[in-house]
C-alpha positions as a printed NumPy array, in Angstrom:
array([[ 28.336,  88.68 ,  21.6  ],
       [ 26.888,  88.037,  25.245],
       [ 23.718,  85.652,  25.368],
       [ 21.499,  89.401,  26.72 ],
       [ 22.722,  90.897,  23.393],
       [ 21.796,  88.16 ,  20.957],
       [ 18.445,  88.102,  22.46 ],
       [ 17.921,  91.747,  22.1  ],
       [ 19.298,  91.48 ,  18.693],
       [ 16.527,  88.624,  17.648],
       [ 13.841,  91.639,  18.784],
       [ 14.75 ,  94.189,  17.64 ],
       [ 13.783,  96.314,  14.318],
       [ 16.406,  95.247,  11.555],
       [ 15.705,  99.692,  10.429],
       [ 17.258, 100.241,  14.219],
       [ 20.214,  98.207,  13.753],
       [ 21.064, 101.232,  11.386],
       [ 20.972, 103.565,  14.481],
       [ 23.746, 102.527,  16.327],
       [ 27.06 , 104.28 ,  16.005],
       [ 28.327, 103.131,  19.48 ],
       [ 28.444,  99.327,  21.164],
       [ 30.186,  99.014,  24.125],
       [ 30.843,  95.039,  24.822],
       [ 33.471,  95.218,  28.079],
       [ 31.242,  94.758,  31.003],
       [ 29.303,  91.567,  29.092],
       [ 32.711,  89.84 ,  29.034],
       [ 32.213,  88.655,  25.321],
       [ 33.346,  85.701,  23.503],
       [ 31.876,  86.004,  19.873],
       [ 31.273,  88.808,  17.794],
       [ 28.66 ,  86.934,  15.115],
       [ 25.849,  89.312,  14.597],
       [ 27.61 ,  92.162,  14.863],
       [ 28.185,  92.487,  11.252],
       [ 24.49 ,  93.942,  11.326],
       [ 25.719,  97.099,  12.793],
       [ 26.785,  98.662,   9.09 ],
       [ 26.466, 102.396,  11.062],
       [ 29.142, 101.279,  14.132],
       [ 32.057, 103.602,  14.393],
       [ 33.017, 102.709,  17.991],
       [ 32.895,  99.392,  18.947],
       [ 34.771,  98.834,  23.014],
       [ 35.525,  95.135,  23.744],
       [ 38.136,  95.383,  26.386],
       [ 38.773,  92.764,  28.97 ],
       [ 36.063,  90.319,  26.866],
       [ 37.219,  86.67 ,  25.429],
       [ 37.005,  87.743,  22.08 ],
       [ 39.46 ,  85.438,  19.384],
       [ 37.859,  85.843,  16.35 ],
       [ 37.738,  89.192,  14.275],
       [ 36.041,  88.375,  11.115],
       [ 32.53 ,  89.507,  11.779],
       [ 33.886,  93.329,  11.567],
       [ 35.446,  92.824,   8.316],
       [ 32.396,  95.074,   6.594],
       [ 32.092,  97.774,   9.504],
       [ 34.145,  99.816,   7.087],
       [ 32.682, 102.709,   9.052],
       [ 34.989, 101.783,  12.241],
       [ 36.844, 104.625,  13.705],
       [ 37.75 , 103.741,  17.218],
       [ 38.176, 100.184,  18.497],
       [ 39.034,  98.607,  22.072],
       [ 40.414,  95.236,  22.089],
       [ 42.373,  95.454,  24.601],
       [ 42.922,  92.522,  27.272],
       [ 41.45 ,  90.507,  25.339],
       [ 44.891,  87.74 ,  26.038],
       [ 43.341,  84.955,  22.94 ],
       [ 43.105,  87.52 ,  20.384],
       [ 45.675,  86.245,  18.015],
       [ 44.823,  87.046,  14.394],
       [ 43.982,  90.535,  13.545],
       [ 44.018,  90.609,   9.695],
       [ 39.845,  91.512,  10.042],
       [ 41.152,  94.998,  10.382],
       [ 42.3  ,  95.178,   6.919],
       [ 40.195,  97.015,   5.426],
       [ 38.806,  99.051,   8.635],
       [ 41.008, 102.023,   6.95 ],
       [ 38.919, 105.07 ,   8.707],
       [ 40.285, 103.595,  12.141],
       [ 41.499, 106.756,  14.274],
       [ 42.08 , 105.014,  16.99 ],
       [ 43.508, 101.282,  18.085],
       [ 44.056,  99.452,  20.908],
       [ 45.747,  96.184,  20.876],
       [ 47.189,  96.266,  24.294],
       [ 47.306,  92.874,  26.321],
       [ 46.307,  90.534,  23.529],
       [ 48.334,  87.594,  21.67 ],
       [ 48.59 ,  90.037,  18.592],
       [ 52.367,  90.   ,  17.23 ],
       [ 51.612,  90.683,  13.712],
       [ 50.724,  94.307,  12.401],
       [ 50.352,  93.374,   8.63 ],
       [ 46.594,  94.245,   8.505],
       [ 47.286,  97.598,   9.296],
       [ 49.443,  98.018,   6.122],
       [ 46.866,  99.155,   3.954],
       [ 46.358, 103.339,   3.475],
       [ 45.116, 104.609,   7.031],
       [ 43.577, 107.379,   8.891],
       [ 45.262, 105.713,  12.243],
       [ 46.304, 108.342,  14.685],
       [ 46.547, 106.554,  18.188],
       [ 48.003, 103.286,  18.671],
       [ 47.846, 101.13 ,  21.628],
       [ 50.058,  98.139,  21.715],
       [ 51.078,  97.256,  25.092],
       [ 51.922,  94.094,  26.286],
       [ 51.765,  92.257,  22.891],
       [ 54.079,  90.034,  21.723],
       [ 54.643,  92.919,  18.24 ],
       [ 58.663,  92.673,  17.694],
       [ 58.326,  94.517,  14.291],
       [ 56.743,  98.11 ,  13.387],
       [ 57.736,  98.631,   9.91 ],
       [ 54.004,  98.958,   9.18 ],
       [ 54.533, 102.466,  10.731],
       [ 55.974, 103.665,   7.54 ],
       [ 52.655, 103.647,   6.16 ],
       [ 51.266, 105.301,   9.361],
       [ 51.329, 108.665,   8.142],
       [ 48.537, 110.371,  10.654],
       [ 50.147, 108.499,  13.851],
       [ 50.177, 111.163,  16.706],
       [ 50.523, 108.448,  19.442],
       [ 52.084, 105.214,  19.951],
       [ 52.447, 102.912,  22.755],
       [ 54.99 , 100.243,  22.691],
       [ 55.614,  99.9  ,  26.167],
       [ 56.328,  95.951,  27.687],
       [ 56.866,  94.794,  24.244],
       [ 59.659,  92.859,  23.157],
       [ 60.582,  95.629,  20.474],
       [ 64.384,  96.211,  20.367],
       [ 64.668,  98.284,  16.623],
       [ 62.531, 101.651,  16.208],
       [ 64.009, 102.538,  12.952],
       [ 61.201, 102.406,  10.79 ],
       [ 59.461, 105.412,  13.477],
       [ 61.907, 107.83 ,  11.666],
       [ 59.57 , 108.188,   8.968],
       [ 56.628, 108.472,  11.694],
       [ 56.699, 112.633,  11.31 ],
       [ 53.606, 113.808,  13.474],
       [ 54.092, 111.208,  15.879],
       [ 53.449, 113.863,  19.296],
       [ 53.928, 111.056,  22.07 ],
       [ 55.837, 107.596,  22.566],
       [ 55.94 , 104.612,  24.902],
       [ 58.44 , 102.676,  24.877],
       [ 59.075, 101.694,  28.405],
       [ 60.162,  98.817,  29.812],
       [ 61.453,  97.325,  26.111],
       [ 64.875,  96.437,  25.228],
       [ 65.498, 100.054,  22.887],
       [ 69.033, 101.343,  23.021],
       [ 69.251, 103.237,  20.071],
       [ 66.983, 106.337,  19.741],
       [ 68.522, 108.282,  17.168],
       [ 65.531, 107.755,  14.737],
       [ 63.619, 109.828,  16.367],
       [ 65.865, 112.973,  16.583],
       [ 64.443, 114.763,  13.587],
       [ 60.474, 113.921,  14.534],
       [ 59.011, 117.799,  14.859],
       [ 55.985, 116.946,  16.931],
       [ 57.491, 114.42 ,  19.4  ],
       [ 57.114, 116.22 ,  22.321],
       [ 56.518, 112.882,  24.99 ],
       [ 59.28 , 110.275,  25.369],
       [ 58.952, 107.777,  27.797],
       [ 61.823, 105.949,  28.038],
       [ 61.145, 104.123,  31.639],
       [ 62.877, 100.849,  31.974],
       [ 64.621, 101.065,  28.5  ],
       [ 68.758, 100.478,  27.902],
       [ 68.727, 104.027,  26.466],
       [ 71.876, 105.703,  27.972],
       [ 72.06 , 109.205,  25.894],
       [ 69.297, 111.459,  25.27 ],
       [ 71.609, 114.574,  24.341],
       [ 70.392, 114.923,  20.851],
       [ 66.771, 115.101,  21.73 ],
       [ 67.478, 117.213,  24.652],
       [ 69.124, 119.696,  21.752],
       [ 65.462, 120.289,  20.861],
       [ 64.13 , 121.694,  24.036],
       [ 60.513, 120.914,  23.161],
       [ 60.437, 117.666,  24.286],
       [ 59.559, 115.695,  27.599],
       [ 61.401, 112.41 ,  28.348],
       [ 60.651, 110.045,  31.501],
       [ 64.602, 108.365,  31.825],
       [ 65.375, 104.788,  31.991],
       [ 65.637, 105.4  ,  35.771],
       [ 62.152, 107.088,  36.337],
       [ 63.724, 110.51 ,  36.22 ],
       [ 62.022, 113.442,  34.348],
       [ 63.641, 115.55 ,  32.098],
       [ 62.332, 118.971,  29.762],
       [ 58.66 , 119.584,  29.421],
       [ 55.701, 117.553,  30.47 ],
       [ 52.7  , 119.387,  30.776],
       [ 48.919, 118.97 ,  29.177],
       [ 49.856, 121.996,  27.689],
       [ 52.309, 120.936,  26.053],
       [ 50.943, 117.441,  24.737],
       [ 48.279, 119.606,  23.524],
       [ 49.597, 121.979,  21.533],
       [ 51.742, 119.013,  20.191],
       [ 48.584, 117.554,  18.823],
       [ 47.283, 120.277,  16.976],
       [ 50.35 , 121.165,  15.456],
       [ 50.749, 117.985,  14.043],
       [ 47.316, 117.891,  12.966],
       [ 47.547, 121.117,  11.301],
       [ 45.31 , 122.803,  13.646],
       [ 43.022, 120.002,  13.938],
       [ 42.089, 117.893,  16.852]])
């Protein structure tokens, strides 16, 4: 963490450490996360646009739920997140990450954030069975196969990726946002069969539904009710 945080830290009551539930690290531009192991009550923990390359001190903040990492370009190795398995929400977007391993153990993961990374494979979403949104847009992902299995997925990125094939997807119930911007998709007919979903063309072009409303009720239906 930031030099202002570690002093803090050295002050502070070690029965107030057990207080926090929220630590938001972006606008300290952090490089090192030592200390923050400490913080056995953090659910949220925002990083974005820090230095950050090392992971392990959140390895026992098994109370994690939501987690920012994003722009953080030297993040490389993200196996720390293991065992994080009440993580709700990810994001991995614009950092060195390319491997998705550590999130094949049982998860509660519903939003995923992976833009701009180097991640070429997403079998891992197999196991991904409360995903409602995924974001694979600028990613050099060519095969979405495994997302056939990704049932309550509600919305998808994939612009700007080399994805020509789409027909996984045509039996998803919830997918209801497609954006396909940039992508060597050329047929969207059996989607389009549907008529629930929302799809943003390879040209920029809007097609079907779009709305908040829509998104929305997306959510909670693949939720069962529950936001």
């Amino acid at each position: 963490m930031s030099a202002a945080v570690h002093t803090n830290a050295r002050h502070a009551d070690p029965e107030q450490f057990n207080t926090v539930i929220g630590l938001d690290l972006s606008r300290f531009g952090a490089q090192d996360l030592s200390g923050i192991e400490r913080l056995a009550n953090l659910e949220a923990l925002h990083a974005a646009g820090c230095d950050i390359r090392e992971l392990e001190p959140v390895t026992s903040l098994v109370r994690l739920t939501d987690v920012d990492l994003s722009g953080n370009g030297r993040l490389i190795d993200v196996t720390a997140l293991r065992g994080l398995t009440r993580l709700r929400r990810l994001n991995l977007s614009r950092t060195g990450a390319s491997s998705l391993s550590s999130l094949s153990a049982p998860s509660r993961l519903q939003f995923l954030y992976l833009e701009q990374t180097p991640v070429r494979d997403v079998t891992v979403v197999d196991r991904l069975s409360e995903l409602l949104v995924l974001s694979l847009a600028h990613t050099p992902v060519t095969d979405i196969s495994p997302l056939r299995s990704a049932d309550r997925l509600v919305e998808l990125d994939l612009s700007y990726t080399d994805v020509a094939d789409i027909s996984p997807l045509a039996r998803l119930p919830w997918l209801h946002l497609l954006n396909l911007e940039g992508t060597r998709v050329t047929d969207v007919t059996e989607l389009e069969r549907a008529g629930r979903i929302g799809i943003r063309m390879p040209d920029g072009s809007h097609r079907g539904k779009t709305t908040a409303r829509i998104r929305r009720a997306a959510r909670l239906g693949a939720v069962g009710g529950r936001e």
